[in-house]
PDB file of C-alpha atoms in Angstrom:
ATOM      1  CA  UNK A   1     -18.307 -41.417  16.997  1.00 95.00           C
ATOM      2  CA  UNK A   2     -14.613 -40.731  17.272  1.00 97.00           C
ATOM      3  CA  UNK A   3     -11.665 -40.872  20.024  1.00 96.00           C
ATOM      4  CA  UNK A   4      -9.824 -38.688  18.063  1.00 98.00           C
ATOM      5  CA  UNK A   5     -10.280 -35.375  20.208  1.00 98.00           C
ATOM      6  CA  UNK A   6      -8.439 -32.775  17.632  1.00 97.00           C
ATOM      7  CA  UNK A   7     -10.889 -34.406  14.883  1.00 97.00           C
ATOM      8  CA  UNK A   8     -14.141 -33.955  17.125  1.00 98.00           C
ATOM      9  CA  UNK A   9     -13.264 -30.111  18.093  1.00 97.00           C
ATOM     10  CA  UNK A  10     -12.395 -29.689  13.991  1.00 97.00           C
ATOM     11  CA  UNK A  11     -16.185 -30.777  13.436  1.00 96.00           C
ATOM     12  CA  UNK A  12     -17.677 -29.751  16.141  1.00 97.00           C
ATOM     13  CA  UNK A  13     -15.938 -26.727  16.770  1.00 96.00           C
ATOM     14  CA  UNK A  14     -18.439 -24.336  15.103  1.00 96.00           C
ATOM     15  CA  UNK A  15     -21.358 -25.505  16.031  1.00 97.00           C
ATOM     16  CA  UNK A  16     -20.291 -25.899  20.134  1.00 97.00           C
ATOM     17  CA  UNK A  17     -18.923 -21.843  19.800  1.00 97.00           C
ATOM     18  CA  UNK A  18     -22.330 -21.037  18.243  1.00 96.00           C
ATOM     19  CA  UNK A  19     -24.025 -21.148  21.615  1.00 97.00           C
ATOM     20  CA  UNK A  20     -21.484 -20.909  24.171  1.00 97.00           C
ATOM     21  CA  UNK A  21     -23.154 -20.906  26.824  1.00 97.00           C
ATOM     22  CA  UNK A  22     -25.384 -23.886  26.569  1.00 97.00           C
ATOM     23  CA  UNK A  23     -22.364 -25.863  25.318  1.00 98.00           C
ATOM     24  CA  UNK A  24     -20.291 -24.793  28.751  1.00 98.00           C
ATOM     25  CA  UNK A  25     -19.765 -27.847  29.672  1.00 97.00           C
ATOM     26  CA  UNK A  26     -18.834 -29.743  26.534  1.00 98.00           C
ATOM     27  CA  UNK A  27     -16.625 -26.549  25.715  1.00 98.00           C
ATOM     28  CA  UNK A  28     -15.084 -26.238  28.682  1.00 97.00           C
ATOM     29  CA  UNK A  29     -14.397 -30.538  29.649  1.00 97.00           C
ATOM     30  CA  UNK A  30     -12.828 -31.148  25.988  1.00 97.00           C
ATOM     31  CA  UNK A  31     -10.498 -27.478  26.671  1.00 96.00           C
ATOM     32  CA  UNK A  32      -9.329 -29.607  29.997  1.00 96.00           C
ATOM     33  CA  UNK A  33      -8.197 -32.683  27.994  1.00 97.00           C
ATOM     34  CA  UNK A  34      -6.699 -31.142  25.337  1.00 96.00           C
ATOM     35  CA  UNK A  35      -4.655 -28.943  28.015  1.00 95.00           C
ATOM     36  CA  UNK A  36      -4.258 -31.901  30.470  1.00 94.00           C
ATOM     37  CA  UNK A  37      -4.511 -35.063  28.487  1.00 95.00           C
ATOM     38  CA  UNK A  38      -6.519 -37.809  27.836  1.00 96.00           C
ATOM     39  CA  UNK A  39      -7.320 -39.548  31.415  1.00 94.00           C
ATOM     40  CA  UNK A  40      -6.982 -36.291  33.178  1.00 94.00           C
ATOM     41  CA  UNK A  41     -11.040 -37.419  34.008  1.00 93.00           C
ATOM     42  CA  UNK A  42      -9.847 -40.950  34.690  1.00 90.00           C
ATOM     43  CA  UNK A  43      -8.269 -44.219  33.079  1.00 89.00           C
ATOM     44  CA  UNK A  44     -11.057 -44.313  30.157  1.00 91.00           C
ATOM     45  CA  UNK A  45     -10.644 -43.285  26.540  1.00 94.00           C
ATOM     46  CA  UNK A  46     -12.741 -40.488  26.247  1.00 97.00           C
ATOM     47  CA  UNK A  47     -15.585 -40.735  23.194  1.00 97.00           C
ATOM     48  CA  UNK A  48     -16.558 -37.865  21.435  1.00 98.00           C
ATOM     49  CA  UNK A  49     -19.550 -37.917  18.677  1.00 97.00           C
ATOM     50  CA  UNK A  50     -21.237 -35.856  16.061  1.00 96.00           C
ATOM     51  CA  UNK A  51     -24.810 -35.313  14.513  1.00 95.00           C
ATOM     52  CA  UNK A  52     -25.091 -33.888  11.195  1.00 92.00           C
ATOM     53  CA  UNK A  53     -28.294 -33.191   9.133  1.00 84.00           C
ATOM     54  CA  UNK A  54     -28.967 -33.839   5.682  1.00 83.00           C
ATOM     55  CA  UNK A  55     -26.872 -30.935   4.332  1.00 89.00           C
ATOM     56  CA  UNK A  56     -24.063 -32.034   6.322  1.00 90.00           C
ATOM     57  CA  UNK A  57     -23.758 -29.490   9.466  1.00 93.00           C
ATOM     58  CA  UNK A  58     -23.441 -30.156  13.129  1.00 95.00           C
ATOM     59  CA  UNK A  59     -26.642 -29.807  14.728  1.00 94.00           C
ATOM     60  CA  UNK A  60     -25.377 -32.077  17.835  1.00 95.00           C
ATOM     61  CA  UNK A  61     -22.647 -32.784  19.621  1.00 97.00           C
ATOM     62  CA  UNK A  62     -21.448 -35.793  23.120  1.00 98.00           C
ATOM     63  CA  UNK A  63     -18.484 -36.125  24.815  1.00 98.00           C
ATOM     64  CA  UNK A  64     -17.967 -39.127  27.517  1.00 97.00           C
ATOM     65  CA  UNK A  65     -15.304 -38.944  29.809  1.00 96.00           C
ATOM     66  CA  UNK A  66     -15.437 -43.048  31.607  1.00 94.00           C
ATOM     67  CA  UNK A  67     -16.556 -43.533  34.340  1.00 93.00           C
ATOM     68  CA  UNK A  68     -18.332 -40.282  34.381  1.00 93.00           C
ATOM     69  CA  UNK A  69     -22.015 -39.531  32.338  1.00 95.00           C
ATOM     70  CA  UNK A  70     -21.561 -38.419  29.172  1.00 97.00           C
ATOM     71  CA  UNK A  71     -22.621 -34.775  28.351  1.00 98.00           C
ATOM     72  CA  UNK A  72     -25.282 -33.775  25.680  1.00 98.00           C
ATOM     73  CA  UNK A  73     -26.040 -30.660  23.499  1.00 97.00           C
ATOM     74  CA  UNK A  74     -29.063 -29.556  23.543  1.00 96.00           C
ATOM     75  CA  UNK A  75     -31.437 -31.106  20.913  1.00 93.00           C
ATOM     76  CA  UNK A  76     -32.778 -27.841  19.897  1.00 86.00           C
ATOM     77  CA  UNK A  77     -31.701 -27.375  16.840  1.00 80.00           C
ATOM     78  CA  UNK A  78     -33.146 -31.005  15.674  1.00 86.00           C
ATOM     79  CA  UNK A  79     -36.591 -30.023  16.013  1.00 84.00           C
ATOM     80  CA  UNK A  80     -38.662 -32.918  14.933  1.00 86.00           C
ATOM     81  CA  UNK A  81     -35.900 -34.961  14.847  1.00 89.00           C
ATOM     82  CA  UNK A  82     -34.906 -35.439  18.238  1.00 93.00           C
ATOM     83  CA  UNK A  83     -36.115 -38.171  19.223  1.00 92.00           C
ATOM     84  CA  UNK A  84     -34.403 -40.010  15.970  1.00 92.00           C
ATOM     85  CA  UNK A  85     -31.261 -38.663  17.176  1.00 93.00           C
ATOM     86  CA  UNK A  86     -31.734 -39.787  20.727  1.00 95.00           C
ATOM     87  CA  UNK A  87     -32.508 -43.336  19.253  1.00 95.00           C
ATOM     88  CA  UNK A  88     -29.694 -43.601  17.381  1.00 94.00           C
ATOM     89  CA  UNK A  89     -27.090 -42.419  19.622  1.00 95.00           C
ATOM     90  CA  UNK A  90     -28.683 -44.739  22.643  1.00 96.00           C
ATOM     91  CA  UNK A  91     -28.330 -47.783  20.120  1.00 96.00           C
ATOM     92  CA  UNK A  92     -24.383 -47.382  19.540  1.00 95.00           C
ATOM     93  CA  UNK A  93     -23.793 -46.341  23.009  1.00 96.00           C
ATOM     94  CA  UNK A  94     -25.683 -48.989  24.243  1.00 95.00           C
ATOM     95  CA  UNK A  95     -22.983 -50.769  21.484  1.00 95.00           C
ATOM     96  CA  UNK A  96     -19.687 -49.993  23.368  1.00 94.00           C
ATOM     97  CA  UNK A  97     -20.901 -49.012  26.889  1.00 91.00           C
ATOM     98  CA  UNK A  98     -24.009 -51.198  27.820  1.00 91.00           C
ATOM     99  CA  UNK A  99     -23.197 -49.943  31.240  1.00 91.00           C
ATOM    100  CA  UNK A 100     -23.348 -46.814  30.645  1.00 95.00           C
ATOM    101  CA  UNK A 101     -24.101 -44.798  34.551  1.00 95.00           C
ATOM    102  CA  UNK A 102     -26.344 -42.375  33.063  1.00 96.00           C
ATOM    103  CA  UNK A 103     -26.892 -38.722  30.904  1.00 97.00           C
ATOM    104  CA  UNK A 104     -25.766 -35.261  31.663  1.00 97.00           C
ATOM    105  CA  UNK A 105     -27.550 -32.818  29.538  1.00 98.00           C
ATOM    106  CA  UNK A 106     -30.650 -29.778  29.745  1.00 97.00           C
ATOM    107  CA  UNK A 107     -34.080 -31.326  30.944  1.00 97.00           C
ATOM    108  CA  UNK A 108     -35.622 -31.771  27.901  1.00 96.00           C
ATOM    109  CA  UNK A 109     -32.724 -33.480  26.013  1.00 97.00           C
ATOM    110  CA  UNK A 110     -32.287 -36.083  28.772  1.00 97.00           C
ATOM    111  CA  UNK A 111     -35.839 -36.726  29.557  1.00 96.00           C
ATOM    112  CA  UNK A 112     -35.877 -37.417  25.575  1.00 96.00           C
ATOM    113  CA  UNK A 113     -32.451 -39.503  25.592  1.00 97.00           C
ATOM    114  CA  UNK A 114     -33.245 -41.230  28.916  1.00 97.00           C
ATOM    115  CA  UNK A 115     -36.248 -42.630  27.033  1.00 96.00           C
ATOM    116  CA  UNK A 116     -34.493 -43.714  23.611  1.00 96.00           C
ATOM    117  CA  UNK A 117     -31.733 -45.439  26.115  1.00 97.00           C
ATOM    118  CA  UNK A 118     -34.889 -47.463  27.846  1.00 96.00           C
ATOM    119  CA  UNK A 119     -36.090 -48.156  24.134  1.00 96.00           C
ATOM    120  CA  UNK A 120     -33.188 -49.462  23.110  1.00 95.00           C
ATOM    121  CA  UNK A 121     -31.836 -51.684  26.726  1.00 95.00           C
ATOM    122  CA  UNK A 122     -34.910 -51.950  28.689  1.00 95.00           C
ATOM    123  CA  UNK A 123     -33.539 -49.777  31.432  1.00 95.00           C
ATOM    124  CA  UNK A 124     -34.879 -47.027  33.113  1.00 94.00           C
ATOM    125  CA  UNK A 125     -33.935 -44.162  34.497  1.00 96.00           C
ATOM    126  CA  UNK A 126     -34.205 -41.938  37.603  1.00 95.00           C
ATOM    127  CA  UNK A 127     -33.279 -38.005  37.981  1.00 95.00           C
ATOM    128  CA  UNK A 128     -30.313 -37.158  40.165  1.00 93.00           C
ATOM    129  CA  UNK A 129     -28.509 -33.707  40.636  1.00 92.00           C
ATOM    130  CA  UNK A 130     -30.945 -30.782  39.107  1.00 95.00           C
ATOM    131  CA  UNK A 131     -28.756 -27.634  38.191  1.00 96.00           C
ATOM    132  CA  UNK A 132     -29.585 -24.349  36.797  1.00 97.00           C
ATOM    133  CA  UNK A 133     -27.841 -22.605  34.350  1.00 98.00           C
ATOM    134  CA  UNK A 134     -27.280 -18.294  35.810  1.00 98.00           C
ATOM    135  CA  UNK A 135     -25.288 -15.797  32.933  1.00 98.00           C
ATOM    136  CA  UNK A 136     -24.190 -12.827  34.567  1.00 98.00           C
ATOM    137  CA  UNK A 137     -26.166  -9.777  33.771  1.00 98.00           C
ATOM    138  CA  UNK A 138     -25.213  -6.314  36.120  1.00 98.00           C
ATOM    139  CA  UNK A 139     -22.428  -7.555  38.323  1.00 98.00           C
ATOM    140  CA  UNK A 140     -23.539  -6.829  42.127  1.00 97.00           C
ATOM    141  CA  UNK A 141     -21.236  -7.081  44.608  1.00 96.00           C
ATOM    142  CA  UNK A 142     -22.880  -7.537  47.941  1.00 94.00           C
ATOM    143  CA  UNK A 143     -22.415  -4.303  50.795  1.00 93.00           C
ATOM    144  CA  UNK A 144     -21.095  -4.283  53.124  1.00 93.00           C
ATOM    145  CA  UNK A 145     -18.185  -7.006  51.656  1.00 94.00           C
ATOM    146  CA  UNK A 146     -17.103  -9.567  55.109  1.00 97.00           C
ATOM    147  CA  UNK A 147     -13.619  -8.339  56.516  1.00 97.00           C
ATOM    148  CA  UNK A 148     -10.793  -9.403  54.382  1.00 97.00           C
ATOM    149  CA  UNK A 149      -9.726  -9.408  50.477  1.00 97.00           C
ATOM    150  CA  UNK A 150      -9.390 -11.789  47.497  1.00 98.00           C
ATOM    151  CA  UNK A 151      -6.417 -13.323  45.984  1.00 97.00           C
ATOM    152  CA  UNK A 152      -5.286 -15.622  43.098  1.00 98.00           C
ATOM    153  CA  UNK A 153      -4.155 -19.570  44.707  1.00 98.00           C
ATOM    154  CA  UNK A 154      -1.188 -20.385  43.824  1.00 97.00           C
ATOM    155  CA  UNK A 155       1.044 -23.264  44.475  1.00 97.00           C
ATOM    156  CA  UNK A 156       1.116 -22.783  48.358  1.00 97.00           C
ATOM    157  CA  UNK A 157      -1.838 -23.359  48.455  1.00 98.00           C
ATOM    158  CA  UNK A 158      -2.402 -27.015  46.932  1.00 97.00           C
ATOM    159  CA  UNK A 159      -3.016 -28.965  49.557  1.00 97.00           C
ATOM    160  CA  UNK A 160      -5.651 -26.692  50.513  1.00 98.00           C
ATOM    161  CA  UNK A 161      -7.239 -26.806  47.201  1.00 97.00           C
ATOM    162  CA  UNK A 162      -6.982 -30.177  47.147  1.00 97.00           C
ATOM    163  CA  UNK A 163      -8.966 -30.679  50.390  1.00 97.00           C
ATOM    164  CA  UNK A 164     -11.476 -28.259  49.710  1.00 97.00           C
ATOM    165  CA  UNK A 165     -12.534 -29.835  46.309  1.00 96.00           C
ATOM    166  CA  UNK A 166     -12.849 -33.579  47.970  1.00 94.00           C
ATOM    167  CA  UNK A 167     -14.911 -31.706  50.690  1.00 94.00           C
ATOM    168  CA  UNK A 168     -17.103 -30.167  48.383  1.00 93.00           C
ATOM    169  CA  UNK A 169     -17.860 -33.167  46.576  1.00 89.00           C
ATOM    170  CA  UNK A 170     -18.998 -34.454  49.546  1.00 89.00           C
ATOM    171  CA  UNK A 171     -20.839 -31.780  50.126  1.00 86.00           C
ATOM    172  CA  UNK A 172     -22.816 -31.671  47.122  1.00 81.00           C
ATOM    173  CA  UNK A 173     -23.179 -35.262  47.324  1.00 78.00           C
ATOM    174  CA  UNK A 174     -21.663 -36.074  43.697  1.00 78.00           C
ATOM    175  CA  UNK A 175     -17.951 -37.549  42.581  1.00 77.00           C
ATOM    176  CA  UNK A 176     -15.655 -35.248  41.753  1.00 81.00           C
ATOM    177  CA  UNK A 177     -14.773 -35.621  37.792  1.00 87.00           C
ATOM    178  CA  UNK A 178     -11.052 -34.944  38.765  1.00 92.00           C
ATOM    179  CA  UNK A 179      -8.948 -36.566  41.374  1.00 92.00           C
ATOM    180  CA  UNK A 180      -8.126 -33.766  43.938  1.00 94.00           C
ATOM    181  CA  UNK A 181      -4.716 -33.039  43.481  1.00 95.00           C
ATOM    182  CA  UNK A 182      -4.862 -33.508  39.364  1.00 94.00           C
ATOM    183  CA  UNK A 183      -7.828 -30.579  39.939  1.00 96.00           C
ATOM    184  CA  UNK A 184      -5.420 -28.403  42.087  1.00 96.00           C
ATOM    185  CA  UNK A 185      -2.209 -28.783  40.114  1.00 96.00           C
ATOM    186  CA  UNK A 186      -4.904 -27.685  36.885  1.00 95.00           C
ATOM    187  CA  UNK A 187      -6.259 -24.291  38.114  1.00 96.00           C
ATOM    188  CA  UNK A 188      -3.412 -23.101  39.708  1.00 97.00           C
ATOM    189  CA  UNK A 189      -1.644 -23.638  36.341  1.00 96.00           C
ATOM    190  CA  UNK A 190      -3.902 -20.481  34.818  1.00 96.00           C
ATOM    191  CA  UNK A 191      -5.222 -19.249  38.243  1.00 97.00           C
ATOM    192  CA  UNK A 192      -8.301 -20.452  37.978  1.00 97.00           C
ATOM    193  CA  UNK A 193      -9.266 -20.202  41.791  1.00 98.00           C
ATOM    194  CA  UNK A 194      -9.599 -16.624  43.858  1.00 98.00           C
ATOM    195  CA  UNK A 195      -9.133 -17.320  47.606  1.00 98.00           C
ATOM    196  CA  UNK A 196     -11.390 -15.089  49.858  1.00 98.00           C
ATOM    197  CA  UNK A 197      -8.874 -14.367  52.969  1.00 98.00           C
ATOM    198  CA  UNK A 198      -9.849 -12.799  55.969  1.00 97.00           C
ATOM    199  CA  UNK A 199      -7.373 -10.075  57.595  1.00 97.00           C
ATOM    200  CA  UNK A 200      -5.108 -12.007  59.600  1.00 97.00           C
ATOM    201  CA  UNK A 201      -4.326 -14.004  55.951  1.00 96.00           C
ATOM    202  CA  UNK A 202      -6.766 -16.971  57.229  1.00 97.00           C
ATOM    203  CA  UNK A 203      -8.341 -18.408  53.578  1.00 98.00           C
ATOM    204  CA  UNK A 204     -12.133 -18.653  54.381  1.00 98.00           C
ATOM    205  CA  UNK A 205     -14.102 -19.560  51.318  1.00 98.00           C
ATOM    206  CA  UNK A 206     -12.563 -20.243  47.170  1.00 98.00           C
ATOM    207  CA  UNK A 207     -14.281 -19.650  43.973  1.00 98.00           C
ATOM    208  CA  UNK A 208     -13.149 -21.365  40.746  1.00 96.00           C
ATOM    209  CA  UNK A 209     -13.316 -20.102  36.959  1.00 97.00           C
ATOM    210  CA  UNK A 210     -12.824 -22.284  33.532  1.00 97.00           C
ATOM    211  CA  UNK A 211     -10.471 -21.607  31.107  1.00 97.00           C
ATOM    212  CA  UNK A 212     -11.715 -18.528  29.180  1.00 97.00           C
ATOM    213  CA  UNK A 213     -13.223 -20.720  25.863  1.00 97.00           C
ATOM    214  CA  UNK A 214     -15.564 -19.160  22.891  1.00 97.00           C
ATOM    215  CA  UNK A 215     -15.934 -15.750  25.145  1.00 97.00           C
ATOM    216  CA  UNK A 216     -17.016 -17.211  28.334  1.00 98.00           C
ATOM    217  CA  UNK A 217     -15.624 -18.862  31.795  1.00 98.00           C
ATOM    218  CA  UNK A 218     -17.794 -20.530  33.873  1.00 98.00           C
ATOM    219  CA  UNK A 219     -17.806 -19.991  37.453  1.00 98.00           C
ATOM    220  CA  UNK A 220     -17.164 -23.445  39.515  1.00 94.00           C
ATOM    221  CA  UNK A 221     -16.825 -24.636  41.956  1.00 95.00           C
ATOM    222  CA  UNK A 222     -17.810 -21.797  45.364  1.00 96.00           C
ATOM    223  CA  UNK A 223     -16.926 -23.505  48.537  1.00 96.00           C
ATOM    224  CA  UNK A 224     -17.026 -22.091  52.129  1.00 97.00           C
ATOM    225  CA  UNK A 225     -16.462 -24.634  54.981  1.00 96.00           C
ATOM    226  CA  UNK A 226     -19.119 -25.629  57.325  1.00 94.00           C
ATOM    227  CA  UNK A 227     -18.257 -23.844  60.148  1.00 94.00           C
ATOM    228  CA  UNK A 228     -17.481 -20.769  57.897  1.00 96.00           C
ATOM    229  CA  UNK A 229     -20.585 -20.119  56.197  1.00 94.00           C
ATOM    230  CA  UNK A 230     -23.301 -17.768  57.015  1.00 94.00           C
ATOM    231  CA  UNK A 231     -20.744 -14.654  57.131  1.00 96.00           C
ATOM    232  CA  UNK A 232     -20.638 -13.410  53.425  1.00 96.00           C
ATOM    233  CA  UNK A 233     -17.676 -14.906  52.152  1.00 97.00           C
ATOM    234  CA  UNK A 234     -18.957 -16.964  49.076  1.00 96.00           C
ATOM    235  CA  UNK A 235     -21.149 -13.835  48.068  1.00 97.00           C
ATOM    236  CA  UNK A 236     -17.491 -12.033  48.240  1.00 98.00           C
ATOM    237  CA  UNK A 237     -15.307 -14.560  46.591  1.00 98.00           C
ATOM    238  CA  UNK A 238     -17.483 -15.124  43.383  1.00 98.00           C
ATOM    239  CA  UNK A 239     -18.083 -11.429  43.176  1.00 98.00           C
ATOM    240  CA  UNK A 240     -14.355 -11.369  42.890  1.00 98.00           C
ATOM    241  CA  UNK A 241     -13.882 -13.700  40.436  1.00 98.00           C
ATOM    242  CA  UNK A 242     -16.812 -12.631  38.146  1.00 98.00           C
ATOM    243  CA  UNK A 243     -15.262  -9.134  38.439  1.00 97.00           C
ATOM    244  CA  UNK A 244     -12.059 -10.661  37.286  1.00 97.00           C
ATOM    245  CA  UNK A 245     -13.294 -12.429  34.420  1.00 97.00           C
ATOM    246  CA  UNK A 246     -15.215  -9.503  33.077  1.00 97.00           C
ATOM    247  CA  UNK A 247     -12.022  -7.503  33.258  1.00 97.00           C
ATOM    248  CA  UNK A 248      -9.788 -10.136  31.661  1.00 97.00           C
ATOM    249  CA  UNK A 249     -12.021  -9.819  28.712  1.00 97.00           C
ATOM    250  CA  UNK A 250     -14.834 -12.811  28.855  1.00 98.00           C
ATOM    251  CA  UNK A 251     -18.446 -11.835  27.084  1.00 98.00           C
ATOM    252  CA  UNK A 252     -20.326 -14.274  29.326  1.00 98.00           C
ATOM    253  CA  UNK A 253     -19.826 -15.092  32.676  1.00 98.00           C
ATOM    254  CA  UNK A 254     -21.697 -18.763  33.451  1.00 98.00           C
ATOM    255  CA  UNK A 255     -22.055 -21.024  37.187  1.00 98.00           C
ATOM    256  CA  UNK A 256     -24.576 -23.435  37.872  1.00 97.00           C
ATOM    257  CA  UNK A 257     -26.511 -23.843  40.994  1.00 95.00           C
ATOM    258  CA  UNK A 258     -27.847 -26.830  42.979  1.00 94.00           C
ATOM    259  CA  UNK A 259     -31.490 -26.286  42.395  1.00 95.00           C
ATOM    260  CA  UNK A 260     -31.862 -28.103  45.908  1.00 93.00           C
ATOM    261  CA  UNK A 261     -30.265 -24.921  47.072  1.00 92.00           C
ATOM    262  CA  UNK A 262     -32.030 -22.421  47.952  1.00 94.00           C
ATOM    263  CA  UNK A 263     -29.923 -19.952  49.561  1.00 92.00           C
ATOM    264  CA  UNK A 264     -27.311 -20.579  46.638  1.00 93.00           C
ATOM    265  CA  UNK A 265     -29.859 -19.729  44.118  1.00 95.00           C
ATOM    266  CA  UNK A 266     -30.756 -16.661  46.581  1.00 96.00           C
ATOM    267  CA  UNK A 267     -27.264 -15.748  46.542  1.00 96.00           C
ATOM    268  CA  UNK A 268     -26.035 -15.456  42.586  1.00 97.00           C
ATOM    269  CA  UNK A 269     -29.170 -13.879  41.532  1.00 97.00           C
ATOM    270  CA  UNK A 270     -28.264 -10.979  44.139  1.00 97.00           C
ATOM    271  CA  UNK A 271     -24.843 -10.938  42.304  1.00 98.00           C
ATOM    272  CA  UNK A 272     -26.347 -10.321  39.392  1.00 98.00           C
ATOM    273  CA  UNK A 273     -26.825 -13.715  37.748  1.00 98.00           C
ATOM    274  CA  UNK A 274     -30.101 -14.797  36.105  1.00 98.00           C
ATOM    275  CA  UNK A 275     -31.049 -18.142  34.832  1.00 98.00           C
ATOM    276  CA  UNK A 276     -30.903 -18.888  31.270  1.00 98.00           C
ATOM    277  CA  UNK A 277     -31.930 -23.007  31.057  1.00 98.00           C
ATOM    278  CA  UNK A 278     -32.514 -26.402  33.546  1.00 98.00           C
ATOM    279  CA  UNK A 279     -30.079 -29.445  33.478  1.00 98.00           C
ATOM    280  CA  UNK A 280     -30.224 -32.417  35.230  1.00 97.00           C
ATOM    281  CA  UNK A 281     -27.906 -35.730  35.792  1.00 96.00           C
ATOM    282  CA  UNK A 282     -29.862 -38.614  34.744  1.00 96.00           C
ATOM    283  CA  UNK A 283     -29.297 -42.217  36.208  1.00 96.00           C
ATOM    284  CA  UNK A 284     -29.364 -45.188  34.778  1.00 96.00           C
ATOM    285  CA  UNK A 285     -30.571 -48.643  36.913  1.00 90.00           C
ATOM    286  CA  UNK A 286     -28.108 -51.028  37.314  1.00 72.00           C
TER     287      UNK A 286
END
């Protein structure tokens, strides 16, 4: 374990790029703090840790942003010794954050580390947000496209930005890992969010994009308001930005979906996307 972020990404670096895509999220949160800083995800020290086999490579990887769940590599490449892992890291988290809120990691992996943590504290654990993992295959843009055209955010629009990501937190019923405006001021830094506007200039719906990192950007977050949905304009917007990203040179484009979601799901997989792996938010009791 380390809270020395340029010495995690120097050992972990390799082995996180070696599977982009099921390292998104670790790849793309520890880009964000070493653009942004240290409590860009709140007043916490971030901890960062490493799992290495006998002959000394990375076969595992964690980064914890406080207050928020810390994420997990897959255990894949551990095989047989998964469950050892998941034991040992519970033990020393259970160490310096006995109240820790829960995991964020594939199924597998946190049904396997939600069981060393109850080993090792006595506390179980319940299953929160379940997510899907989509790469984009043949991009798909849907016909006809709603009325209207898509354009990069940029500092004008903020306090839109800002609004829109607190509403879709709410909407998705989790807490947002960035304050509003600190998410805002972030994106429209590289324009990472594509505005869908209708033809009168009226923005209707916004699609995000990470960083490009290791080849790929993920896709996050799409949000239409309520009484705007229904008319095409998500389908539109994330066509836009995939179309973007594939053009400004990323090899994979990533999103997840709410599994809860039906018509979300629906939705990317007509763009194109298909799924590649299941993740869930584990929580812990309190």
């Amino acid at each position: 374990m380390t809270s020395d972020l340029g010495g995690f990404l120097a050992e972990a670096r390799a082995f996180l790029r070696s599977a982009p895509a099921l390292h998104t999220a670790l790849l793309s949160v520890t880009d964000t703090l070493r653009v942004r800083g240290l409590q860009v995800y709140g007043d916490g020290a971030p901890l960062f840790g490493t799992y290495a086999g006998a002959d000394g490579a990375v076969r595992g990887a964690f980064v914890r942003t406080p207050p928020h769940r810390p994420l997990l590599s897959p255990l894949d490449a551990l095989g047989p010794e998964a469950s050892e892992a998941a034991l040992a890291l519970a033990g020393q988290l259970a160490e310096v954050s006995p109240d820790l809120p829960g995991v964020a990691a594939d199924r597998a992996t946190a049904e396997i580390f939600a069981s060393a943590w109850e080993k090792r504290t006595g506390v179980g654990a319940s299953v929160g947000l379940q997510q899907r993992l989509y790469r984009l295959g043949t991009l798909t843009p849907p016909e006809p496209a709603p009325p209207g055209a898509a354009r990069v955010a940029t500092g004008a629009d903020r306090a839109l930005l800002a609004r829109w990501h607190d509403e879709f937190g709410e909407a998705v019923g989790e807490r947002p890992a960035m304050a509003a405006e600190e998410w805002a001021e972030s994106r429209i830094a590289y324009g990472g969010v594509t505005l869908w506007e209708t033809p009168d200039g009226t923005p209707v719906a916004m699609a995000g994009v990470t960083r490009r990192i290791a080849g790929q950007v993920r896709v996050a977050p799409v949000y239409t308001p309520a009484g705007l949905r229904g008319r095409g304009y998500a389908g539109a917007v994330t066509a836009a930005v995939s179309r973007a990203a594939l053009d400004a040179g990323a090899a994979e484009v990533l999103l997840f979906t709410d599994l809860a979601n039906p018509t979300s799901n629906g939705l990317y997989q007509r763009l194109g996307y298909r799924p590649v792996r299941d993740f869930v938010q584990v929580d812990f009791a309190r």
